[in-house]
Short mmCIF file of C-alpha atoms and ligand atoms in Angstrom, two decimals:
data_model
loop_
_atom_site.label_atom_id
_atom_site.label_comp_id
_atom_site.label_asym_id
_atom_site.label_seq_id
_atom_site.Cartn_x
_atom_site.Cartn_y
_atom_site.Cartn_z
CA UNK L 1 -16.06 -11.62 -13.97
CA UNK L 2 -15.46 -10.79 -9.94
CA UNK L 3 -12.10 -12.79 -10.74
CA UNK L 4 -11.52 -9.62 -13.08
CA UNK L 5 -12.50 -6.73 -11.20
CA UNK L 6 -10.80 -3.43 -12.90
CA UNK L 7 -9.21 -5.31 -15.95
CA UNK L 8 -10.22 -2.62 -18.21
CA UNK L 9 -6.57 -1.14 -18.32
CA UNK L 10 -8.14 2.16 -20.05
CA UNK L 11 -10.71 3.67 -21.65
CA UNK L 12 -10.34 1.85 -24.80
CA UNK L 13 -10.63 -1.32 -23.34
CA UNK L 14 -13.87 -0.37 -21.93
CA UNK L 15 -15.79 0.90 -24.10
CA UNK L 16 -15.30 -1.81 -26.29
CA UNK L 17 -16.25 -4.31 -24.27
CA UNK L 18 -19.16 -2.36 -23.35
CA UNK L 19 -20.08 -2.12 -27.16
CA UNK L 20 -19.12 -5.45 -27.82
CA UNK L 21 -22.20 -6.85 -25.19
CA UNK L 22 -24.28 -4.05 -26.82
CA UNK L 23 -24.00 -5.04 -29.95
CA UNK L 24 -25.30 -8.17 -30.79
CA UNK L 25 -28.80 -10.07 -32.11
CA UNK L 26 -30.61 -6.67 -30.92
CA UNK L 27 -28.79 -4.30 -33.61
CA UNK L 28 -28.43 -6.31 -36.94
CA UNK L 29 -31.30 -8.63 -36.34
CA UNK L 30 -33.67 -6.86 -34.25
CA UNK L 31 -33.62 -3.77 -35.09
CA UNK L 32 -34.26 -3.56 -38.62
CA UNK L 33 -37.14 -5.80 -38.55
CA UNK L 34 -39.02 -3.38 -35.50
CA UNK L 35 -37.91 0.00 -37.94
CA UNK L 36 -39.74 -1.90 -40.95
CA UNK L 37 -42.41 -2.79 -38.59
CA UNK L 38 -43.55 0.62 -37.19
CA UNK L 39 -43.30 3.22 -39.83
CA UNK L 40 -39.48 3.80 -40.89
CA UNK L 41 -38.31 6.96 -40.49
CA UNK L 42 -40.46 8.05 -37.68
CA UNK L 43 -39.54 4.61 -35.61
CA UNK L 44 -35.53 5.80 -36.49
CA UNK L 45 -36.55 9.39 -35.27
CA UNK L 46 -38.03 8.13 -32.14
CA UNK L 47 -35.18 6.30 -30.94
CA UNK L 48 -32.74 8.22 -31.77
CA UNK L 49 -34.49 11.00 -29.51
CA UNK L 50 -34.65 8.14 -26.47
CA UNK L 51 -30.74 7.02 -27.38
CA UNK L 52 -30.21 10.74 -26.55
CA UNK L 53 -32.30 11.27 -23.68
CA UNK L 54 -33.13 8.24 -21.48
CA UNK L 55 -30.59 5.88 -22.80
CA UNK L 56 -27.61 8.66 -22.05
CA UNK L 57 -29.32 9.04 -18.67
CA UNK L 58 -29.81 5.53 -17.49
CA UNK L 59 -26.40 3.87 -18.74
CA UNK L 60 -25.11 7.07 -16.95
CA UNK L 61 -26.49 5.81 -14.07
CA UNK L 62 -26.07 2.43 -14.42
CA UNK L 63 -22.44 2.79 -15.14
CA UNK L 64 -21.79 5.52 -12.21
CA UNK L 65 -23.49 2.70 -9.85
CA UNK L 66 -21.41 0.14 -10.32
CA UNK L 67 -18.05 2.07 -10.23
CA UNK L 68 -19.34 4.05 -7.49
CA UNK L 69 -19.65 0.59 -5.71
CA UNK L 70 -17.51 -1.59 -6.94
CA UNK L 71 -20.30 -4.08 -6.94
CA UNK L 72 -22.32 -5.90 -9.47
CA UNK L 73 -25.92 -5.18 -9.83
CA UNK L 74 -27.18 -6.74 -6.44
CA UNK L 75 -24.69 -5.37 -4.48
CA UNK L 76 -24.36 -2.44 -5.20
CA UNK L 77 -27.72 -1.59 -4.97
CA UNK L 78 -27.76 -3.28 -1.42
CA UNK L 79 -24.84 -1.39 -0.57
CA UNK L 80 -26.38 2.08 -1.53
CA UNK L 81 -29.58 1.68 0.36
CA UNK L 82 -30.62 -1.68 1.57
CA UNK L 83 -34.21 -1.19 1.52
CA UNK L 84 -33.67 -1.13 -2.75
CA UNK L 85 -31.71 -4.22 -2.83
CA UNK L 86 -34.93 -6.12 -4.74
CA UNK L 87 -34.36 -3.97 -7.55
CA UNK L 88 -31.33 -5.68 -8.26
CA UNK L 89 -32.66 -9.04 -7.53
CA UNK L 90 -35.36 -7.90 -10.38
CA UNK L 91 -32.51 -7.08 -13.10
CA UNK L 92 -30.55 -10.07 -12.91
CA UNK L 93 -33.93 -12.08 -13.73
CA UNK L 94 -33.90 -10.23 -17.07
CA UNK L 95 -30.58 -12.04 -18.85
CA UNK L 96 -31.86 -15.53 -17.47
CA UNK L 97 -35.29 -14.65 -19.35
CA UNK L 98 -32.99 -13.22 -22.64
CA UNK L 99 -29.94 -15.95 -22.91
CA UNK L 100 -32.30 -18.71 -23.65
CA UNK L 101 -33.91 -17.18 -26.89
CA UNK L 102 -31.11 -15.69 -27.56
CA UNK L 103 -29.20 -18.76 -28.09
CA UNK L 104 -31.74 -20.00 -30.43
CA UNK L 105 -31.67 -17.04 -32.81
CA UNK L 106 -27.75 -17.50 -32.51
CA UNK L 107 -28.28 -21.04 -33.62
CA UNK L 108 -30.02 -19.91 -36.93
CA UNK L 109 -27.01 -17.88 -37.51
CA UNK L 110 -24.58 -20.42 -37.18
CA UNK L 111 -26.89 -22.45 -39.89
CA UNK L 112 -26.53 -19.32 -42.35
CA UNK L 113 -22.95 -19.57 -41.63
CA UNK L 114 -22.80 -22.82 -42.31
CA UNK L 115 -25.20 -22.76 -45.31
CA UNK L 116 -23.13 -20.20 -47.24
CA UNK L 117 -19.86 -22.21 -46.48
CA UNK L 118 -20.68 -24.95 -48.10
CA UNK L 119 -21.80 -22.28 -51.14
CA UNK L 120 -25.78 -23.11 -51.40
CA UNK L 121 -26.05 -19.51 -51.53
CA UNK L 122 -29.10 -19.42 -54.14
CA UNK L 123 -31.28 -22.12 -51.58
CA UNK L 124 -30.63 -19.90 -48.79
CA UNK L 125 -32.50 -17.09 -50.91
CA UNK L 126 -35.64 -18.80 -51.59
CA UNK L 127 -38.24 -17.56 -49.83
CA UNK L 128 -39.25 -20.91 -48.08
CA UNK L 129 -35.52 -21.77 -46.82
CA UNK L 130 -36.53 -19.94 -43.35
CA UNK L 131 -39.60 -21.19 -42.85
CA UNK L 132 -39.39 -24.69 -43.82
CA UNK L 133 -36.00 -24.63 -41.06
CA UNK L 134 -37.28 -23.20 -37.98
CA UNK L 135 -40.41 -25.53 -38.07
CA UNK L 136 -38.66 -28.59 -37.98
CA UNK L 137 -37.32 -30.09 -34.74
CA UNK L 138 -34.11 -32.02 -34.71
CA UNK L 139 -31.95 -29.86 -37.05
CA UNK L 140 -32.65 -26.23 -35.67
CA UNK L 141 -31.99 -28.02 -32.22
CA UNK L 142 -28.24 -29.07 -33.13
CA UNK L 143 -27.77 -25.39 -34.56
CA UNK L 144 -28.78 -24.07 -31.04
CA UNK L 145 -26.97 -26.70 -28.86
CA UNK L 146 -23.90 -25.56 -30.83
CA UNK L 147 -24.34 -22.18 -30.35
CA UNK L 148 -25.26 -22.14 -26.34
CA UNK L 149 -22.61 -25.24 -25.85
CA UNK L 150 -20.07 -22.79 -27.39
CA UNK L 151 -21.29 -19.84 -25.04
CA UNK L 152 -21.15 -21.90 -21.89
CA UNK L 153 -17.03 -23.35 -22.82
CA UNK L 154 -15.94 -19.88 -23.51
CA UNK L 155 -17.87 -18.72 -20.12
CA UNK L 156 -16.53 -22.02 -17.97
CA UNK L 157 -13.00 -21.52 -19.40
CA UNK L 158 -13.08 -18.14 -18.75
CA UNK L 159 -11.31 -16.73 -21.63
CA UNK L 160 -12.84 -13.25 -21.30
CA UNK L 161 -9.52 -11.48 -21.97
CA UNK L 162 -9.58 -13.46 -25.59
CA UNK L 163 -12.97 -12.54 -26.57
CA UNK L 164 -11.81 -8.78 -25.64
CA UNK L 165 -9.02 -9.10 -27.64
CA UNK L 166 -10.69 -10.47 -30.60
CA UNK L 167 -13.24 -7.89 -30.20
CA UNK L 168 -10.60 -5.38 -30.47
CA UNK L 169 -10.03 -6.84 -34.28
CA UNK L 170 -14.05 -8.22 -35.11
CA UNK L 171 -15.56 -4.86 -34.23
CA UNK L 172 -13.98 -2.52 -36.49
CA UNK L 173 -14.03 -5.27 -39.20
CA UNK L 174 -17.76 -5.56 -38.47
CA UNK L 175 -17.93 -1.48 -39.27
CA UNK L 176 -16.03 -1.88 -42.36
CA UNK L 177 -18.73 -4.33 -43.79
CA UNK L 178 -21.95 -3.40 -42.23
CA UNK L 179 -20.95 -0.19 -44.24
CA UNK L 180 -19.94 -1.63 -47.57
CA UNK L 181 -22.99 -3.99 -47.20
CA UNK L 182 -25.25 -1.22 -46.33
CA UNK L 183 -24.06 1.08 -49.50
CA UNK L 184 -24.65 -2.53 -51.59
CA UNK L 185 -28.27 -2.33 -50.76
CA UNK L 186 -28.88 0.98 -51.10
CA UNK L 187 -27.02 1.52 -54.47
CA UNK L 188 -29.88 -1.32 -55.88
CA UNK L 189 -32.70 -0.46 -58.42
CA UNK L 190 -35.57 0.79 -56.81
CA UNK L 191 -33.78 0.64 -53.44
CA UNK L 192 -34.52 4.57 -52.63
CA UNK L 193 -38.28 3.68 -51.60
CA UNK L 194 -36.64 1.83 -49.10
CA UNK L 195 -34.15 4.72 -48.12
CA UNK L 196 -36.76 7.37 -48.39
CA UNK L 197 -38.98 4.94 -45.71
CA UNK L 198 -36.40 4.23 -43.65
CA UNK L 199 -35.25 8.18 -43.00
CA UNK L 200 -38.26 10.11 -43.74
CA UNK L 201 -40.64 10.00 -40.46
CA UNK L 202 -43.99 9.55 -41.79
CA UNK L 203 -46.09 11.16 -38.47
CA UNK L 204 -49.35 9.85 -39.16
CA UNK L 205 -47.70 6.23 -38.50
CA UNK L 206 -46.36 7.43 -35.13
CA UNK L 207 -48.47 5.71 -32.64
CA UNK L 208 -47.95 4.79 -28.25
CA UNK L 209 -46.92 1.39 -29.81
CA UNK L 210 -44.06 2.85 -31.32
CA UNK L 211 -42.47 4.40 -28.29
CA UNK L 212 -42.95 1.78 -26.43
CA UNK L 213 -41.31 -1.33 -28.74
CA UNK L 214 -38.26 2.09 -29.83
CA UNK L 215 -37.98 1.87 -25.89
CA UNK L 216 -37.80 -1.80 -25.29
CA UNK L 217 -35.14 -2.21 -28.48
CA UNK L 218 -33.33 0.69 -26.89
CA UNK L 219 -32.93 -1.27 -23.35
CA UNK L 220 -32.67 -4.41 -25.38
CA UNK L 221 -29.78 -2.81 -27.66
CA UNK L 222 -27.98 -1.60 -24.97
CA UNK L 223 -27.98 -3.61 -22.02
CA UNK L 224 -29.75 -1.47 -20.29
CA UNK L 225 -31.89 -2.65 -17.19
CA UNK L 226 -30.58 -5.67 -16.56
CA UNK L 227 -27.46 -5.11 -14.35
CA UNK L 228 -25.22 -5.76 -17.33
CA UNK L 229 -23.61 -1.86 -17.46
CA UNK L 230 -23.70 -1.81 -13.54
CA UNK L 231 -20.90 -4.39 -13.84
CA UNK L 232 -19.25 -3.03 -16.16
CA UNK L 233 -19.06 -0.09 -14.18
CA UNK L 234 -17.32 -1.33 -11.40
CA UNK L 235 -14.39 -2.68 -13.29
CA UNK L 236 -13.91 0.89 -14.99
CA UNK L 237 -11.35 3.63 -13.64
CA UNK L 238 -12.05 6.06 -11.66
CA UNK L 239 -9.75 9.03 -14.02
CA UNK L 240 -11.62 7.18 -17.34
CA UNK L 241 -14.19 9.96 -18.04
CA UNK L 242 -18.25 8.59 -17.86
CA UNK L 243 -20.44 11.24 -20.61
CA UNK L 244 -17.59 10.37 -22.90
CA UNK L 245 -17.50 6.59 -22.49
CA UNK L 246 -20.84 6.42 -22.64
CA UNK L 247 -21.55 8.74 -25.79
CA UNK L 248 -19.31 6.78 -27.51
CA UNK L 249 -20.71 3.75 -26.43
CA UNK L 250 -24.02 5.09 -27.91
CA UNK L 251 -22.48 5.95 -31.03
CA UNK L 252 -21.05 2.57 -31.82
CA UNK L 253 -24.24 0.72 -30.72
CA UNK L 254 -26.91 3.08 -32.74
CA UNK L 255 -24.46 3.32 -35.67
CA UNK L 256 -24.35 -0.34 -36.52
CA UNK L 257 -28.10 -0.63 -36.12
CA UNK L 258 -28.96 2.00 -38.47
CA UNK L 259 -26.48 0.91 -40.88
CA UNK L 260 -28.59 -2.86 -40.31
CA UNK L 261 -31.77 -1.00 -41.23
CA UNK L 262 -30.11 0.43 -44.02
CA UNK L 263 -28.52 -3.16 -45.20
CA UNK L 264 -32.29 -4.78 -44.77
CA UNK L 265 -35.08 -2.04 -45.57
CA UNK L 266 -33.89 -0.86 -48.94
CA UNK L 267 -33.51 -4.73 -49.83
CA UNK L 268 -37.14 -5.49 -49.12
CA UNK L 269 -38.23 -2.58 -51.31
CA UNK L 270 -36.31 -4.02 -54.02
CA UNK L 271 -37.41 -7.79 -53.34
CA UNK L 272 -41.10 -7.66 -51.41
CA UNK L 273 -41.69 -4.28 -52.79
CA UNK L 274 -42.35 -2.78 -49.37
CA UNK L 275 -45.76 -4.05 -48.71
CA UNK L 276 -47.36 -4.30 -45.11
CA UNK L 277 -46.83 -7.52 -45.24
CA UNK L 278 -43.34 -7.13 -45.99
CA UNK L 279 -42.24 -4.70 -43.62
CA UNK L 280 -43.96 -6.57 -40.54
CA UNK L 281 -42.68 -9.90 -41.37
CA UNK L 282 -40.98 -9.87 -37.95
CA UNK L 283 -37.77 -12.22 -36.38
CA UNK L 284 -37.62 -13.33 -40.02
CA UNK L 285 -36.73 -10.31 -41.66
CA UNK L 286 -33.01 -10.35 -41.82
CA UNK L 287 -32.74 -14.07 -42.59
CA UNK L 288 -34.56 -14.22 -45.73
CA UNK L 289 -34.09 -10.38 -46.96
CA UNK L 290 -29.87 -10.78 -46.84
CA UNK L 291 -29.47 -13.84 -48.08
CA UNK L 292 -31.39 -12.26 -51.65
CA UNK L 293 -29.17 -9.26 -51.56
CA UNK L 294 -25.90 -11.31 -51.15
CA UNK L 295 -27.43 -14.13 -54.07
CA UNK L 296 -27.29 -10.72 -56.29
CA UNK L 297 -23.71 -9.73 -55.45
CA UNK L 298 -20.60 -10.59 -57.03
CA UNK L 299 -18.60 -12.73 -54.67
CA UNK L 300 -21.90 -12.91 -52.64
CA UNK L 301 -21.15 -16.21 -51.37
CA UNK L 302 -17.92 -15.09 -49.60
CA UNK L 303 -19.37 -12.18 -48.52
CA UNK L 304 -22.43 -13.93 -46.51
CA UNK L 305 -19.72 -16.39 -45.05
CA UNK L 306 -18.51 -12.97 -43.57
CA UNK L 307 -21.38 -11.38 -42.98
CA UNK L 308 -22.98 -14.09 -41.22
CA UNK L 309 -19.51 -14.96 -39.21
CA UNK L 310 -19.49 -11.36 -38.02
CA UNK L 311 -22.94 -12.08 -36.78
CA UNK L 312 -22.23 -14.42 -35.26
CA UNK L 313 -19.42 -12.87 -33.30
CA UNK L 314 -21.49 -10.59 -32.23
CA UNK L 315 -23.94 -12.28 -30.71
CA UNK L 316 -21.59 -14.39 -28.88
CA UNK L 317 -20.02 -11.91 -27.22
CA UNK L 318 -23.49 -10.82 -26.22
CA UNK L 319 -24.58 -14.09 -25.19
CA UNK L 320 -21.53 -14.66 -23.05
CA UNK L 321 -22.13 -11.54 -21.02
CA UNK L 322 -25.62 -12.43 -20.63
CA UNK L 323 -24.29 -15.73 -19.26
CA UNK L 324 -21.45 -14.55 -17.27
CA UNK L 325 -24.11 -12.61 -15.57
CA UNK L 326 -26.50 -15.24 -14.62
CA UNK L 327 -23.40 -17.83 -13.76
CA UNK L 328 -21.94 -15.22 -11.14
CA UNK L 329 -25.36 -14.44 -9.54
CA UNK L 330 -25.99 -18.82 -9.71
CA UNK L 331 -22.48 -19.01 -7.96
CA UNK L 332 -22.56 -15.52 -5.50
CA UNK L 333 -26.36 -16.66 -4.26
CA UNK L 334 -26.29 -20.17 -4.16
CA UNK L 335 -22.74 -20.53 -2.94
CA UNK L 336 -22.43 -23.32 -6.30
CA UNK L 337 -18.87 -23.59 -7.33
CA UNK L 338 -18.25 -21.96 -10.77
CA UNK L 339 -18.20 -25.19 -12.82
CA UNK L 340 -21.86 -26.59 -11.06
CA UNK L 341 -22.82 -22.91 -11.84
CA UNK L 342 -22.54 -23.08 -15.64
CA UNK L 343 -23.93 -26.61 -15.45
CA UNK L 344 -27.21 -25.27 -14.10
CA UNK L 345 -27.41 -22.22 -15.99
CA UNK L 346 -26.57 -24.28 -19.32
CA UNK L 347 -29.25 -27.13 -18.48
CA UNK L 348 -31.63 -24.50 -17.91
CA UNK L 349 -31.02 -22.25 -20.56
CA UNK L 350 -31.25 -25.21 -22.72
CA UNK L 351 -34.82 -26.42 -21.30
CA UNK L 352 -35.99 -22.96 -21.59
CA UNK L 353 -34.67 -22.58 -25.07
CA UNK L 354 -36.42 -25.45 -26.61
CA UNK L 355 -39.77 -24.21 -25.75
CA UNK L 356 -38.86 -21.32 -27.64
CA UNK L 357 -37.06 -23.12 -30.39
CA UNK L 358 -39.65 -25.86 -30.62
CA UNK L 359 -43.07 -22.92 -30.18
CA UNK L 360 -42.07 -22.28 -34.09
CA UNK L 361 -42.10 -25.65 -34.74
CA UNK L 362 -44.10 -28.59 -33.91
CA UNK L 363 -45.64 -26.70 -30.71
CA UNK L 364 -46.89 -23.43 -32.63
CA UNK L 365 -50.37 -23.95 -31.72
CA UNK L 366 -49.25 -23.78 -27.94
CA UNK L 367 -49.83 -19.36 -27.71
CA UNK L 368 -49.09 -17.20 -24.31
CA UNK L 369 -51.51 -14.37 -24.64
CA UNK L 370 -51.52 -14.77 -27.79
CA UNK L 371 -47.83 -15.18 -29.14
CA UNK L 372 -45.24 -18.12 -29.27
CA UNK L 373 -42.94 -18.81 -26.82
CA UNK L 374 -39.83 -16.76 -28.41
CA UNK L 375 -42.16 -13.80 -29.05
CA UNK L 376 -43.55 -14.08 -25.34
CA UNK L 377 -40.37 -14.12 -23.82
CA UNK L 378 -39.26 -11.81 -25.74
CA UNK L 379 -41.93 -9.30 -24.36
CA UNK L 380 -41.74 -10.34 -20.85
CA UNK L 381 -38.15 -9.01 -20.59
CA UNK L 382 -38.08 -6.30 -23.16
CA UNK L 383 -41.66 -4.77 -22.47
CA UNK L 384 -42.56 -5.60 -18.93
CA UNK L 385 -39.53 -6.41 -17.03
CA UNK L 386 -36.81 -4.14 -18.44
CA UNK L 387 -39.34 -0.95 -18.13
CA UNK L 388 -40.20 -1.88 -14.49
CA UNK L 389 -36.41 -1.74 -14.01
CA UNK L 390 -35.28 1.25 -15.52
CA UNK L 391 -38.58 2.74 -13.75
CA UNK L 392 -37.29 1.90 -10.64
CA UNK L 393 -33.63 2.68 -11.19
CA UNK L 394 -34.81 6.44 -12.48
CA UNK L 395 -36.56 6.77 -9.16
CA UNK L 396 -33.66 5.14 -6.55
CA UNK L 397 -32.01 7.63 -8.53
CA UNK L 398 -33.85 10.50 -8.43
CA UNK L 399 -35.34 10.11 -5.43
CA UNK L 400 -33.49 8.02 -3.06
CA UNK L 401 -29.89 8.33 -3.78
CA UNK L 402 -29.84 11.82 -5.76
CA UNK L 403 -28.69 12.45 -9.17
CA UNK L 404 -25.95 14.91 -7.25
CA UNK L 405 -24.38 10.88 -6.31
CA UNK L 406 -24.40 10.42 -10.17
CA UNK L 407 -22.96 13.75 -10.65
CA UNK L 408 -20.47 13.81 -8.09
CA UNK L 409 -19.33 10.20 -9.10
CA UNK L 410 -18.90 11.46 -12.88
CA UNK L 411 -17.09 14.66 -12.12
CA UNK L 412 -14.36 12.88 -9.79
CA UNK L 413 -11.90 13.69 -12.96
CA UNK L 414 -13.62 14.89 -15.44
CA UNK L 415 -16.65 17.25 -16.38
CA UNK L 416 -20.23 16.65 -16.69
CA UNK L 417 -21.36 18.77 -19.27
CA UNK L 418 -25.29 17.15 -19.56
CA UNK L 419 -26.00 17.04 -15.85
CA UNK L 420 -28.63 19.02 -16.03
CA UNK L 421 -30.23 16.71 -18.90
CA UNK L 422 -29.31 14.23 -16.92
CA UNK L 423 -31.04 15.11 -13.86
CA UNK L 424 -34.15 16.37 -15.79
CA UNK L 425 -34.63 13.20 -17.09
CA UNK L 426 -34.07 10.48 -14.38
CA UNK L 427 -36.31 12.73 -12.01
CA UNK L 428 -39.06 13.57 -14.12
CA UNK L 429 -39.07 12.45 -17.71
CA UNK L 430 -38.11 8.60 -17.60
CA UNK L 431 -40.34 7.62 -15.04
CA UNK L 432 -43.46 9.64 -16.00
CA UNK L 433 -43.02 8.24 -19.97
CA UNK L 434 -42.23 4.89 -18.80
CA UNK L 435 -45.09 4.49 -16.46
CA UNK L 436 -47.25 5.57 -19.58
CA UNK L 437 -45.90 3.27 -21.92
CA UNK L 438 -45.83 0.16 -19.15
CA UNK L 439 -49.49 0.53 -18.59
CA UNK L 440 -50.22 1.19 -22.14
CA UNK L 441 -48.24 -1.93 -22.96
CA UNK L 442 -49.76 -4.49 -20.81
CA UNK L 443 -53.31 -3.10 -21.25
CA UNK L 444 -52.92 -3.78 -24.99
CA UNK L 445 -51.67 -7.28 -24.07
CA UNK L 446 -54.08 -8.26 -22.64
CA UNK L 447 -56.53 -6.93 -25.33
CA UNK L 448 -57.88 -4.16 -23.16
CA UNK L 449 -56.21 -1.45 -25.33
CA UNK L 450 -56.04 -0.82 -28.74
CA UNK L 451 -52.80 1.13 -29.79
N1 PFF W 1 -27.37 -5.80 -26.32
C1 PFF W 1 -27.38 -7.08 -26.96
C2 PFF W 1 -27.87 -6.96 -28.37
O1 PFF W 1 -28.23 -5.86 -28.79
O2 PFF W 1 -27.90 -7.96 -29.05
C3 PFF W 1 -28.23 -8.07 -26.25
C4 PFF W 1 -27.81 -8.22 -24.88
C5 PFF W 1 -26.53 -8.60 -24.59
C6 PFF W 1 -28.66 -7.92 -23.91
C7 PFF W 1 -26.11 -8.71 -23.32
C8 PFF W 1 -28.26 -8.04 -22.63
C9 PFF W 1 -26.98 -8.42 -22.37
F1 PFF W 1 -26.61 -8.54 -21.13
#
């Protein structure tokens, strides 16, 4: 990435490479199955109110930071104020803790990929086909070797500018059929339950819980917290206007996840018929509520071949910026040569990734406070780690550097109409909520809460 510092040559070019490392896993795959999980339409109305409030604010900030600098996450906050430098130190921990898992899940989607290629679309919609695969060892480990071994060739060959251009053509494609896919599903008998779920909010199921896992996908969904948008900041132009890179960022990244609820939730109405158990059937969700929908299409086979392609796109481009990121902190820190970089990140990744992979398997009695490896890794970063940093970043922000920096960084060319918003809610909303919903979150943890 340093190699490339400023090759966005506009604003086009950034904000779809922004988009394409925020969506990923965390919008088709993620998403849906946390909407079903806490209550629908109030889950969808409380994050769209944090996309507009603290996510605006923080990839703001994030983004203003690193072009301010010209630095990726370390740096730049080192070069701000020196005394916050551990704050960066904190976010790059977050992608080493993600890229693991993430590779796994990516390795299930290459074997859906695979699965409908080869046409056994009708065995990939039985209800045991997901099950019975994750819990065995040796094949869900050459799905996941493939997918990180892929990651780490495209990252050590550097081909960044090809995965941009390809973007350029996957992402719009990716609209096209998340939205044909999504009208599918919701055009199916007795799919409006699911609609009506999935928009109406329902209050008396909003709960702390439910902020706080909307907050975590939110982060999650769009790199947030984790140093990701402060380098992509400092390859962006100076004239290339912030509020409107970054709206539009938010646009593309909440629009495909809604249209993913919207593909998954009316489908599990139709086939589960929306029972508790259902709706919180977790990770699983998408892979064994799609596959039914695309068994009932016409042409379903060739359509899961796409959908699950696109997927897969997706994610890689997420999981390569999620590498990238730990490779060039490996090489910057340890003074490794690019190559030996990738090897250790890879190696690791991979040791870390088989706990995961192998906790649903033949070690799913082993339980961290309570949940398997994936699920516990999954919390570290989304509900402890990525809250302490955007805690921390609100207050270096609000406190130590000034939102007027912020301001004064995104009005070089252009106009900040939300400033105010923007300053409201790095200096006194984000921190106070996420303070409240870190506390609340560990608390109930650790079994000392019930939320
Ligand atoms: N935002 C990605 C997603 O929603 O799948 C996940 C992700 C990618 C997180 C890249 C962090 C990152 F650096």
């Amino acid at each position: 990435m340093t190699e490339n510092r400023s090759s966005f040559t506009g604003k086009l070019g950034f904000v779809l490479a922004a988009a394409g490392s925020a969506v990923g896993l965390g919008n088709i795959w993620r998403f849906p199955y946390l909407a079903a999980k806490y209550g629908g339409g109030i889950f969808l109305l409380v994050y769209i109110i944090l996309t507009v409030t603290f996510g605006f604010a923080l990839m703001m900030a994030e983004i203003a930071i690193g072009r301010k600098t010209g630095l990726s996450a370390i740096g730049a906050f080192q070069k701000l104020n020196k005394k916050y430098s551990f704050i960066g130190y904190l976010a790059a921990i977050v992608p080493a803790i993600i890229l693991p898992y993430y590779s796994v899940i990516g390795g299930w989607v290459v074997k859906y990929l695979y699965t409908f290629l080869i046409g056994q679309t009708s065995m990939a919609a039985q209800d045991a086909f997901f099950g019975s695969f994750i819990s065995q060892t040796a094949e869900p480990i050459v799905w996941f070797m493939i997918f990180i071994g892929a990651t780490a060739l495209i990252v050590l060959c550097g081909v960044e500018k090809g995965v941009e251009k390809v973007s350029k053509i996957m992402m719009p494609v990716l609209v096209v059929l998340s939205l044909f896919i999504a009208i599918y599903s919701v055009c199916m008998p007795g799919a409006m339950a699911g609609v009506k779920y999935y928009f109406l909010p329902d209050f008396s199921k909003f709960s702390v819980t439910t902020v706080l896992a909307a907050m975590g996908q939110l982060f999650y969904s769009m790199s947030l917290a984790m140093g990701i948008m402060i380098t992509y900041g400092s390859y962006m132009k100076k004239e290339v206007s912030l509020e409107s890179s970054v709206t539009q960022i938010e646009l593309f990244d909440t629009g495909i996840a809604i249209c993913a609820g919207l593909m998954i939730i009316p489908a599990v109405f139709v086939f589960s018929g929306g029972t508790p158990e259902a709706l919180g059937a977790g990770p699983s969700l998408m892979f064994v509520t799609l596959p039914k929908v695309f068994e009932t299409m016409v042409g379903g086979t060739f359509i899961g071949v796409m959908f699950f392609l696109l997927v897969l796109f997706a994610a890689l481009t997420s999981s390569i910026s999620l590498m990238e990121t730990v490779v060039s902190i490996v090489c910057d820190k340890f003074k490794l040569s690019r190559k030996l970089s990738c090897l250790v990140v890879f190696v690791f990744s991979v040791a870390v990734g088989l706990l995961s992979l192998l906790g649903y398997g033949i070690w799913d009695h082993i339980k961290i406070l309570g949940m398997q490896f994936l699920d516990f890794f999954d919390f570290i970063s989304n509900s402890v780690l990525m809250p302490i940093v955007a805690f921390l970043t609100s207050i270096f922000v609000g406190y130590v550097i000034k939102p007027q920096t912020i301001i004064e960084e995104a009005e070089l060319y252009n106009k900040f109409r939300r400033k105010h918003l923007f300053s409201f809610v790095i200096k006194y909303l984000a921190p106070i909520c996420i303070v409240l919903i870190l506390v609340s979150s560990v608390l109930s943890a650790f079994g000392l809460l019930t939320i």
